[in-house]
PDB file of C-alpha atoms and ligand atoms in Angstrom:
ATOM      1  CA  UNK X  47      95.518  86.290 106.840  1.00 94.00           C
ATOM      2  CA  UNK X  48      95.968  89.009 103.892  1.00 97.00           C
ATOM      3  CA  UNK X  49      97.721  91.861 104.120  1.00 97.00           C
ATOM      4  CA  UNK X  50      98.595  94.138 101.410  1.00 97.00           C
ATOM      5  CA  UNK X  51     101.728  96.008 102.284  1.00 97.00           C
ATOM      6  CA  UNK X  52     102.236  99.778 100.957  1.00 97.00           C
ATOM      7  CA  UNK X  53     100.799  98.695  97.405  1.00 97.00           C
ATOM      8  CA  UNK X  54     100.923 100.801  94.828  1.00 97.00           C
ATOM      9  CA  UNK X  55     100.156 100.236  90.816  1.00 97.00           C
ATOM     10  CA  UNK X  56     100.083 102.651  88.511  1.00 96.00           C
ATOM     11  CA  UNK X  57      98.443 102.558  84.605  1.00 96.00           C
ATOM     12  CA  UNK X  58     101.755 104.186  82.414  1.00 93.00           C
ATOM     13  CA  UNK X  59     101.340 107.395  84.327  1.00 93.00           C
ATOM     14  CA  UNK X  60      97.992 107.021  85.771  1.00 94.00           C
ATOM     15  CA  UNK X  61      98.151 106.201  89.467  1.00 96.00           C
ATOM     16  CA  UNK X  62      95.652 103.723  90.331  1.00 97.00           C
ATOM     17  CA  UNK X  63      96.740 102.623  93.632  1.00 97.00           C
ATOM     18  CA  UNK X  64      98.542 104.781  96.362  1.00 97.00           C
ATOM     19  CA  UNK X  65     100.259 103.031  98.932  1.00 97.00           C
ATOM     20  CA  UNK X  66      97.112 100.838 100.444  1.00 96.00           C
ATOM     21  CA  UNK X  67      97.866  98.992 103.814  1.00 97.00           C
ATOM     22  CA  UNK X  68      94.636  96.670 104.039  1.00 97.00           C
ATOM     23  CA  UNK X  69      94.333  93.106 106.382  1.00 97.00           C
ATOM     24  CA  UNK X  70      92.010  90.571 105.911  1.00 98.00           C
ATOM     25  CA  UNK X  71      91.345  88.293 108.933  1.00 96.00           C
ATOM     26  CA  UNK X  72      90.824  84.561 108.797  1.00 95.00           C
ATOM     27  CA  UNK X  73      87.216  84.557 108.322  1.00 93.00           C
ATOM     28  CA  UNK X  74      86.515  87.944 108.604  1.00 97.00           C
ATOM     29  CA  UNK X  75      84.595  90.021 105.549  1.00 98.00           C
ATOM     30  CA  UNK X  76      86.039  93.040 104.673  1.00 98.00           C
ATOM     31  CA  UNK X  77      84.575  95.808 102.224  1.00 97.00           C
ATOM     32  CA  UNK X  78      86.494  98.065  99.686  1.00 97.00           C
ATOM     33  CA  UNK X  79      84.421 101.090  99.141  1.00 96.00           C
ATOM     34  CA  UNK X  80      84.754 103.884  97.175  1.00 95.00           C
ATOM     35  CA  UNK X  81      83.264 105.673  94.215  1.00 93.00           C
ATOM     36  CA  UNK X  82      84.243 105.253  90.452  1.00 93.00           C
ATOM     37  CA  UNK X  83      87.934 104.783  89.567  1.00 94.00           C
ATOM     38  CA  UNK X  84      88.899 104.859  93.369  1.00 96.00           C
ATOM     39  CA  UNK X  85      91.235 101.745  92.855  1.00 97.00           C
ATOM     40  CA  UNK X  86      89.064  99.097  93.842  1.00 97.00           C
ATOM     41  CA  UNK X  87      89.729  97.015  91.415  1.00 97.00           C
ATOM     42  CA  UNK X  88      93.068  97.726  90.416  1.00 98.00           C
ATOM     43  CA  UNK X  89      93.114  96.538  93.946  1.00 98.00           C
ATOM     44  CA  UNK X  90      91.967  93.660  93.804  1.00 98.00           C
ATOM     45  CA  UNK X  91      94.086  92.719  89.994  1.00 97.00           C
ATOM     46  CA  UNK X  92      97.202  93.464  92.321  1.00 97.00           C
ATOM     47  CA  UNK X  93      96.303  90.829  94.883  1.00 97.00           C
ATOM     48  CA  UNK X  94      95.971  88.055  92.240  1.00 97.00           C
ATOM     49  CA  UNK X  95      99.062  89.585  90.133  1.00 96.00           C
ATOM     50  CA  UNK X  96      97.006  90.406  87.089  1.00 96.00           C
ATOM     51  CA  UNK X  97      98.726  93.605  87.173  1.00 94.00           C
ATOM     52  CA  UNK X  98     102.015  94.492  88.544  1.00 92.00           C
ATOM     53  CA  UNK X  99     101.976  96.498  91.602  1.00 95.00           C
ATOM     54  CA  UNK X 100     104.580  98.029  93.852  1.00 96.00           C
ATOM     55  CA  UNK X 101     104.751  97.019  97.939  1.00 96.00           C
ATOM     56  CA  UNK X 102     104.005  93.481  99.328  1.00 97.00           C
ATOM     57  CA  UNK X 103     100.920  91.287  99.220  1.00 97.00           C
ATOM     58  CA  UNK X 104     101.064  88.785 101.928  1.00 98.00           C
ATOM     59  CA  UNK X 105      99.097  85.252 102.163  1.00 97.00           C
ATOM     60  CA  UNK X 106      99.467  83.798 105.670  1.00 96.00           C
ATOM     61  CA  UNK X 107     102.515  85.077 106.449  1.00 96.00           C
ATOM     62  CA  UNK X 108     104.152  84.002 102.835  1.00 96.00           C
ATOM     63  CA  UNK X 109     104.763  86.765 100.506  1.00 96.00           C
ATOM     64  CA  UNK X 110     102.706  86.619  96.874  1.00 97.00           C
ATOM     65  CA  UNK X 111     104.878  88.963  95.102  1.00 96.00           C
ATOM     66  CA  UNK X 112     106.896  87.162  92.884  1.00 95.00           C
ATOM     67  CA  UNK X 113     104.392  84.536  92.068  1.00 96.00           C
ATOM     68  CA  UNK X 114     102.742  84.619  88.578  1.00 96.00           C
ATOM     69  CA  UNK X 115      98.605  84.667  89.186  1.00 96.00           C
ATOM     70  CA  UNK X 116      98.049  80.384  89.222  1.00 96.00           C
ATOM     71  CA  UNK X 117     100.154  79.958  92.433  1.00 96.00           C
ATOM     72  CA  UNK X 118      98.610  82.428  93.629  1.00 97.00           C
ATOM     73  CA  UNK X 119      95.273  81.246  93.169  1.00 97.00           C
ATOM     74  CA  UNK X 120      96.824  77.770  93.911  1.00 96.00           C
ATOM     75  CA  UNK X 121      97.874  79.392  97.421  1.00 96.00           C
ATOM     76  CA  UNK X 122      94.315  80.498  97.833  1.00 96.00           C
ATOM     77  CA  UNK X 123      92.916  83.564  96.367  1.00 98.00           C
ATOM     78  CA  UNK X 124      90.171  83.372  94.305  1.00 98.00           C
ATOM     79  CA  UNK X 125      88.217  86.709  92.362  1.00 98.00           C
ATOM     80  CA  UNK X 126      84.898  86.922  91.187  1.00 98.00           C
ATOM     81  CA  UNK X 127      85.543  89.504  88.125  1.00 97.00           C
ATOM     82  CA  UNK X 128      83.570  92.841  87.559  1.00 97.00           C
ATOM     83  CA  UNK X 129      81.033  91.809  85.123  1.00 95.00           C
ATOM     84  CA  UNK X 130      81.022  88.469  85.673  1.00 96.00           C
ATOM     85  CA  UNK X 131      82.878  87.585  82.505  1.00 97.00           C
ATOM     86  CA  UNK X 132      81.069  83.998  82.026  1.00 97.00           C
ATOM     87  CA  UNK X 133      81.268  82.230  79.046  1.00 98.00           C
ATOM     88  CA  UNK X 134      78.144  82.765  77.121  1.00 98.00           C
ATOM     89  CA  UNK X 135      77.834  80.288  74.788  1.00 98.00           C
ATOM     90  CA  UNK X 136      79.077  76.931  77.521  1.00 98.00           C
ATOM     91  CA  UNK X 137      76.596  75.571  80.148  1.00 98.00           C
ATOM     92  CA  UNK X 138      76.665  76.602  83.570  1.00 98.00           C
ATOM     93  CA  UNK X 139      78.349  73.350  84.528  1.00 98.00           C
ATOM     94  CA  UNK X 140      81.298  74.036  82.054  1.00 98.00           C
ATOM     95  CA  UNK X 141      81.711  77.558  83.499  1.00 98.00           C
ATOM     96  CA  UNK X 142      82.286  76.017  87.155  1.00 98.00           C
ATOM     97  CA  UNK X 143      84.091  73.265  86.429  1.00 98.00           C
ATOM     98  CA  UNK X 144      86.385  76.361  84.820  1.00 97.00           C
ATOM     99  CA  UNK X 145      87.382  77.182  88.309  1.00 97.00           C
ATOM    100  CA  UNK X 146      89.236  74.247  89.566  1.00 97.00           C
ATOM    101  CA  UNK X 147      92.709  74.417  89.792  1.00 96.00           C
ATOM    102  CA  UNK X 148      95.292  71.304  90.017  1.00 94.00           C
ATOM    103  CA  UNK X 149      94.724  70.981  93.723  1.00 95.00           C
ATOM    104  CA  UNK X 150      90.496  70.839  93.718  1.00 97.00           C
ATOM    105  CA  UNK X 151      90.316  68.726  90.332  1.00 97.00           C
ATOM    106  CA  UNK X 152      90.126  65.374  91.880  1.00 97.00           C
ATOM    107  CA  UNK X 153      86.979  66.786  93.988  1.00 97.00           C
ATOM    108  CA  UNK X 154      85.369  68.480  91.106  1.00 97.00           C
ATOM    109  CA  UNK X 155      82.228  66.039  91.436  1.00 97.00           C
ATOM    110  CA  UNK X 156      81.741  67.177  95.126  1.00 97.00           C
ATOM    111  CA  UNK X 157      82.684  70.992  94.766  1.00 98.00           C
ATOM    112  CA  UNK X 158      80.127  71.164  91.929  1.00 98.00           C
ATOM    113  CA  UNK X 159      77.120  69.492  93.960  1.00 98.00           C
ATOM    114  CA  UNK X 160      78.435  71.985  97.091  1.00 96.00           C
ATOM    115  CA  UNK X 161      77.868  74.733  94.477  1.00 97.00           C
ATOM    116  CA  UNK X 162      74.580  73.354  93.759  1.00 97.00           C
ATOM    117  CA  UNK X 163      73.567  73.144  97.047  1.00 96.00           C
ATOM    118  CA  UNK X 164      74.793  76.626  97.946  1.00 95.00           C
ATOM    119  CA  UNK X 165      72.617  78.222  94.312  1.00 95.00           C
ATOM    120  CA  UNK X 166      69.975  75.763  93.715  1.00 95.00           C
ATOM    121  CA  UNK X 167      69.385  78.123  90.882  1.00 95.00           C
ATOM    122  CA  UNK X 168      72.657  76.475  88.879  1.00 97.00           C
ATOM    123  CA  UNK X 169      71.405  73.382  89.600  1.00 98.00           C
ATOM    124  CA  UNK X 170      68.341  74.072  87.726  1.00 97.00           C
ATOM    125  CA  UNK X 171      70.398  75.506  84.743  1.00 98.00           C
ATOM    126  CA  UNK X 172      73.256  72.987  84.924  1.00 98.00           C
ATOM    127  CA  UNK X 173      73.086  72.235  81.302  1.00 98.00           C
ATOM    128  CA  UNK X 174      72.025  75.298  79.957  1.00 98.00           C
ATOM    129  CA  UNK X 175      74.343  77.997  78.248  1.00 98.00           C
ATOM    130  CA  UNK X 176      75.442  80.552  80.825  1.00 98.00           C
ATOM    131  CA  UNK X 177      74.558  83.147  78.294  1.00 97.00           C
ATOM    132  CA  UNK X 178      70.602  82.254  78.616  1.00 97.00           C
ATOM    133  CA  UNK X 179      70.883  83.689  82.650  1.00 97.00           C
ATOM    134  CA  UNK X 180      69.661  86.150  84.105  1.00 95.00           C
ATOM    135  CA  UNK X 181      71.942  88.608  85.354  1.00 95.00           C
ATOM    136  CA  UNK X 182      71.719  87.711  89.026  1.00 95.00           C
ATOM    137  CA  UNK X 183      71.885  84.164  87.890  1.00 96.00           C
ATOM    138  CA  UNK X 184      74.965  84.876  85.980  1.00 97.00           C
ATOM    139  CA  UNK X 185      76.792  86.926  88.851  1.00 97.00           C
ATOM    140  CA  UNK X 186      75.830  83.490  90.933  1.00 97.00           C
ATOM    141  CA  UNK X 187      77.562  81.367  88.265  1.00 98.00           C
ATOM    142  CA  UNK X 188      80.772  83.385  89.031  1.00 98.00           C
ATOM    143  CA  UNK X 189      81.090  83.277  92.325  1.00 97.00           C
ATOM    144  CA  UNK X 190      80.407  80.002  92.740  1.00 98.00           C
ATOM    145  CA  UNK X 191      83.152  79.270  89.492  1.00 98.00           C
ATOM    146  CA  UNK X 192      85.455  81.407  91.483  1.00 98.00           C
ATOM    147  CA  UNK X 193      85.028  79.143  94.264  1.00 98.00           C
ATOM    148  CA  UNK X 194      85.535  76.106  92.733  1.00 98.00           C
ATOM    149  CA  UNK X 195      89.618  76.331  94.002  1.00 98.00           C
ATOM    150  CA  UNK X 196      88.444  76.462  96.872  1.00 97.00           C
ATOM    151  CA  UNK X 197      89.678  79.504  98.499  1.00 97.00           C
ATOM    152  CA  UNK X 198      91.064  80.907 101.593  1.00 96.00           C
ATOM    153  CA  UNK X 199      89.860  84.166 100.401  1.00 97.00           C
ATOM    154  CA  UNK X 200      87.644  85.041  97.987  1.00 98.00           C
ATOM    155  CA  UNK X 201      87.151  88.370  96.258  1.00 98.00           C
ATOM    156  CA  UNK X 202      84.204  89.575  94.913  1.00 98.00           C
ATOM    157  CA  UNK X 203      84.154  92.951  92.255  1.00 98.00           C
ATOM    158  CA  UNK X 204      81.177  94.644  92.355  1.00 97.00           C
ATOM    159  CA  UNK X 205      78.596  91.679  92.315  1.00 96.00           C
ATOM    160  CA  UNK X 206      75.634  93.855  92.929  1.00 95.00           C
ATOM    161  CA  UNK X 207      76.040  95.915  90.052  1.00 93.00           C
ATOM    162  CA  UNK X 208      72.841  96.598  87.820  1.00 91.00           C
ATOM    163  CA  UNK X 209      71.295  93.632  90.062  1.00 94.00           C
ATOM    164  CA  UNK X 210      67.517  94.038  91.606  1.00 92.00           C
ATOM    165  CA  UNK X 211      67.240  94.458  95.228  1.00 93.00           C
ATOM    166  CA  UNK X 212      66.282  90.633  95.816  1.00 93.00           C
ATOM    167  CA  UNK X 213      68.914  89.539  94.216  1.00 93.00           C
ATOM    168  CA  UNK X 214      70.975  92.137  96.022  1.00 94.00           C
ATOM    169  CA  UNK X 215      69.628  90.439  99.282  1.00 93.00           C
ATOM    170  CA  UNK X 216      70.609  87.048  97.932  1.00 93.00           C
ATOM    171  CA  UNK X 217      73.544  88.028  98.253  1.00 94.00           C
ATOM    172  CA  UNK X 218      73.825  88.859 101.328  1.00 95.00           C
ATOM    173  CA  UNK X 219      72.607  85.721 101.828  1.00 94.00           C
ATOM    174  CA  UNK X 220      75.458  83.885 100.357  1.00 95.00           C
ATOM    175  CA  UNK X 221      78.435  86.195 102.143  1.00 96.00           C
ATOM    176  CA  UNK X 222      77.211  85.202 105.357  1.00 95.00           C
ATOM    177  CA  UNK X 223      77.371  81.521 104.604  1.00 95.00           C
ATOM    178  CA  UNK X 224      80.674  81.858 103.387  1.00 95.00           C
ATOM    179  CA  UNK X 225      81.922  83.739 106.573  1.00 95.00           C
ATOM    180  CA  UNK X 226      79.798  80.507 108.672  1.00 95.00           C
ATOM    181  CA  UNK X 227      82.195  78.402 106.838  1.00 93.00           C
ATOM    182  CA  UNK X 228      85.227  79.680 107.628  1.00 94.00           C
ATOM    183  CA  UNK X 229      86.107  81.711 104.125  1.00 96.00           C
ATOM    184  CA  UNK X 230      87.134  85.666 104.309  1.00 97.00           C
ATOM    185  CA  UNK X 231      86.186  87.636 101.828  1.00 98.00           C
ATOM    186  CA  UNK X 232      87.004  91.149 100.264  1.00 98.00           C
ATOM    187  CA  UNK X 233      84.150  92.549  98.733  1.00 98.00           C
ATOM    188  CA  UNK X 234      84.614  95.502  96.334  1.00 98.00           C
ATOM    189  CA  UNK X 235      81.374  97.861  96.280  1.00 96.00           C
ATOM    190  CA  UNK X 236      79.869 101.325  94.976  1.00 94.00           C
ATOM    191  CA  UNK X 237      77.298  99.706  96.676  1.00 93.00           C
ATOM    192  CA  UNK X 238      78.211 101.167 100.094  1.00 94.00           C
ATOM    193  CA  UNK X 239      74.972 100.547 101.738  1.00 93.00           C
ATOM    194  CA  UNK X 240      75.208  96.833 100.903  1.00 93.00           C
ATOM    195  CA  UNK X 241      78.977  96.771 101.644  1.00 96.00           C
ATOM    196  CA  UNK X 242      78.291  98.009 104.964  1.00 96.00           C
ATOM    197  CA  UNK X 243      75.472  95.871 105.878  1.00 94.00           C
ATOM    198  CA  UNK X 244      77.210  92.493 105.271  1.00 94.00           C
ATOM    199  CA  UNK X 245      80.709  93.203 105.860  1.00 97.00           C
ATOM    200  CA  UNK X 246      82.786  93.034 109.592  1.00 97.00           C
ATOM    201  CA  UNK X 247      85.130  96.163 108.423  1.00 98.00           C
ATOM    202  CA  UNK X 248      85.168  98.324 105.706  1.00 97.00           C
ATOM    203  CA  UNK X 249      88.095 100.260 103.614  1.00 97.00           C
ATOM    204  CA  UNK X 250      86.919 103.615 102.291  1.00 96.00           C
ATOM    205  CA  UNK X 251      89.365 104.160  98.910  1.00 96.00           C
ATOM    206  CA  UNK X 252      89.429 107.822  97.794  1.00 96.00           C
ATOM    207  CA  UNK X 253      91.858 108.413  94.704  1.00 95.00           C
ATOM    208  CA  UNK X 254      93.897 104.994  95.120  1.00 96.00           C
ATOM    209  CA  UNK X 255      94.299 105.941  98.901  1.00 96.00           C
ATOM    210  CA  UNK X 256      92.566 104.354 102.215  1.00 97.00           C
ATOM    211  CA  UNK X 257      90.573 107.411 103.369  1.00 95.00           C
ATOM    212  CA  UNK X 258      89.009 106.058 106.293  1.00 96.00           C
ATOM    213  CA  UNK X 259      89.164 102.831 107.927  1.00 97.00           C
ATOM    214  CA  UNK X 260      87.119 100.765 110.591  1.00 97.00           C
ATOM    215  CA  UNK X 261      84.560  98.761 111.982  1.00 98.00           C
ATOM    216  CA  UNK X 262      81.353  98.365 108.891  1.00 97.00           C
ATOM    217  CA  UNK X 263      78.510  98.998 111.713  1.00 96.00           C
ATOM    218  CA  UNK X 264      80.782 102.279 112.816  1.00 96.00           C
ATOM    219  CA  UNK X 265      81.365 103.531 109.099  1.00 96.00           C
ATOM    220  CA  UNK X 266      77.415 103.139 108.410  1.00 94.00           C
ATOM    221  CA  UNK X 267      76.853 106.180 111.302  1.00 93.00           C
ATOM    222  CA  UNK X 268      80.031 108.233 110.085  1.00 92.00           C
ATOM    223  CA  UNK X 269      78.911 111.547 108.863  1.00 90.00           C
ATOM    224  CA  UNK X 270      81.072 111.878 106.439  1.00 89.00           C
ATOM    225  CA  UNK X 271      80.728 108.418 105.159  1.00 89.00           C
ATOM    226  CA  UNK X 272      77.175 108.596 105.335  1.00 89.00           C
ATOM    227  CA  UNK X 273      77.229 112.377 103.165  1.00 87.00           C
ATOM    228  CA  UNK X 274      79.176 110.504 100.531  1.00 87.00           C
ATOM    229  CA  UNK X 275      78.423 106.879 100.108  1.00 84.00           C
ATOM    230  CA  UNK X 276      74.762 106.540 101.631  1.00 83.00           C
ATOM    231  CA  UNK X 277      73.433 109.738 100.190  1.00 74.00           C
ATOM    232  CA  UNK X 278      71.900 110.490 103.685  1.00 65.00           C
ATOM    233  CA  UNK X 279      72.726 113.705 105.837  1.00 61.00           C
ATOM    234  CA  UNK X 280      72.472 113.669 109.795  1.00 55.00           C
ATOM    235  CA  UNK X 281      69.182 113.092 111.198  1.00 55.00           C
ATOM    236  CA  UNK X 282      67.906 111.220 107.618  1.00 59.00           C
ATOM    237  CA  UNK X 283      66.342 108.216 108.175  1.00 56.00           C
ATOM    238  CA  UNK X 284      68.027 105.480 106.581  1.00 54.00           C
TER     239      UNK X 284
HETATM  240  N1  ATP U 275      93.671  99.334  82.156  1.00 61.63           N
HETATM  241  C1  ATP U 275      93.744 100.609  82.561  1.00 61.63           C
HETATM  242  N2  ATP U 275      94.517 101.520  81.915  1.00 61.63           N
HETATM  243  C2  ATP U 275      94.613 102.798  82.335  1.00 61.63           C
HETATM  244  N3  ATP U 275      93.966 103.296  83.423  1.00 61.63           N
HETATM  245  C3  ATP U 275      93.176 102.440  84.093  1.00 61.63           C
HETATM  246  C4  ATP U 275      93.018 101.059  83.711  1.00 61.63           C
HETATM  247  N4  ATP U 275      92.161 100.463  84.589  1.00 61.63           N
HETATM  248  C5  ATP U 275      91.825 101.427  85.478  1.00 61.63           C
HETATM  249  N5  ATP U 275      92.417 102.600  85.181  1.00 61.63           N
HETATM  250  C6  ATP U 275      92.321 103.845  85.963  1.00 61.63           C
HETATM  251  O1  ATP U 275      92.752 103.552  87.285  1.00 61.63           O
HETATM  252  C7  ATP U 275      91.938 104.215  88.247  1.00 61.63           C
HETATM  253  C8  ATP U 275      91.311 103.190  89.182  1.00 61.63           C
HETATM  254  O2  ATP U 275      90.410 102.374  88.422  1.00 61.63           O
HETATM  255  P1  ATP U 275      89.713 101.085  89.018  1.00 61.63           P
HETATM  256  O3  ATP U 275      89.064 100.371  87.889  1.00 61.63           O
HETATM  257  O4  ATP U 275      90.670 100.336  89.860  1.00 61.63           O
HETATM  258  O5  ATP U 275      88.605 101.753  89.967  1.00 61.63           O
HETATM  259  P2  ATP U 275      87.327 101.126  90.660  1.00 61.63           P
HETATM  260  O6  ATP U 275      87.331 101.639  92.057  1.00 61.63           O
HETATM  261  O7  ATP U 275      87.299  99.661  90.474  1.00 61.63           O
HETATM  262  O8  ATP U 275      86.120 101.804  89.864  1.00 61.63           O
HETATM  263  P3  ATP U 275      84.646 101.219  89.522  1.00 61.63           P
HETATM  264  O9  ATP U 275      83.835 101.398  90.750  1.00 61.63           O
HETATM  265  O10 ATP U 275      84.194 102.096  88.395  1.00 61.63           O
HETATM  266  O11 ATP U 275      84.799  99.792  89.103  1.00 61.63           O
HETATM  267  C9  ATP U 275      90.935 105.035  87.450  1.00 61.63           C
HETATM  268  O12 ATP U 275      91.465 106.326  87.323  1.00 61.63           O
HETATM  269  C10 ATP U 275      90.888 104.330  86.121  1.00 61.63           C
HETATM  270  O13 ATP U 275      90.541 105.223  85.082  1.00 61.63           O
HETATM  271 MG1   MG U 276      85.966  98.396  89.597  1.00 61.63          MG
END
């Protein structure tokens, strides 16, 4: 459903991204890992044209590249920003309704009671400010803003970062019933152990460049993968 064609970006001379190839299935959930500054979300800025970026990326067959970011969040790409980025000082409801676009505005009453259904927890805090959250709370708020359009795909940027493991597991949570309901996602992690656990297949980004490639459940016994990403040698129990 998404494929990103040879893309490159680069920062003035800095080269961020190196010639990824990386598909996204209908449905499917698909993992970016990779340590700090490996490109994952230069990555993911290049999908919704926030930066320019060299190569193709490819929505159902229809090339992205020389729309400006709204149509392409009109076609059906949605992010969920590292950090969060909600806005502090409006209530949780003002941050969602934030996320509709021109097509999902006439269902904004429905998409927001889906969203409360889906995180009771915003439902609860409808009216407060967002900035009064928790964090896990707040990295709840923006995923469900982001999918306020109403994606095809959604992309998530780190959302377990700094985040207690029951929150962490909350999330999980929420992934799956995405996938249940027909969404993809591309989920960009340090968090390799989580990234593996919830995800069909995984990219492993070294230096702006796939590295290895394959099925999540396969890259969790890998070695190598294992050595760098899980902390855990052979034989270690997990
Ligand atoms: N706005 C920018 N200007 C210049 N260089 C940048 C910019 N943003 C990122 N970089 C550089 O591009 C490379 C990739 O960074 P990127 O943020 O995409 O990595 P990342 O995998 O998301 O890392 P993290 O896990 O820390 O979020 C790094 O070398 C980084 O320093
Ligand atoms: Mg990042």
């Amino acid at each position: 459903m998404l494929e990103l064609r040879d893309l490159s970006l680069n920062y003035g001379s800095i080269p961020a991204v190196r010639g990824l190839t990386v598909r996204v299935g209908p449905g499917e959930v698909v993992a970016l890992i990779g340590a700090n500054g490996a490109g994952k979300t230069s990555t993911l800025k290049a999908v919704l044209g926030l930066e320019n970026a060299k190569g193709s990326v490819v929505l159902d067959g229809v090339a992205l590249d020389k729309l400006p970011t709204p149509a392409r969040v009109l076609a059906g790409i949605s992010l969920s920003p590292e950090g969060r980025h909600v806005f502090p000082q409006m209530s949780v409801e003002e941050n969602l309704l934030l996320g509709l676009t021109a097509r999902t505005r006439p269902q904004a009453g429905s998409l927001t009671q889906e969203m409360y259904a889906l995180f009771p927890r915003l439902y609860e805090r409808a009216s407060q400010k967002a900035g009064s959250l928790s964090g896990g709370e707040q990295q709840m708020l923006a995923i469900a803003r982001a999918l306020m359009s109403s994606p095809k795909l959604l992309m998530l940027d780190e959302p377990t970062l700094g985040l207690a493991p029951i929150i962490v597991s909350q999330l999980r949570v929420i992934i799956g019933t995405l996938k249940a309901r027909g969404t993809s996602v591309l989920l960009a992690e340090q968090n390799a152990e989580m990234a593996l656990a919830c995800t069909d297949r995984a990219y492993v980004l070294e230096n702006g460049k796939v590295a290895k490639e394959g099925l999540s459940r396969e890259l969790s016994q890998d070695p190598a993968v294992r050595a760098a990403y899980l902390g855990l040698g052979e034989g270690d129990e997990e």
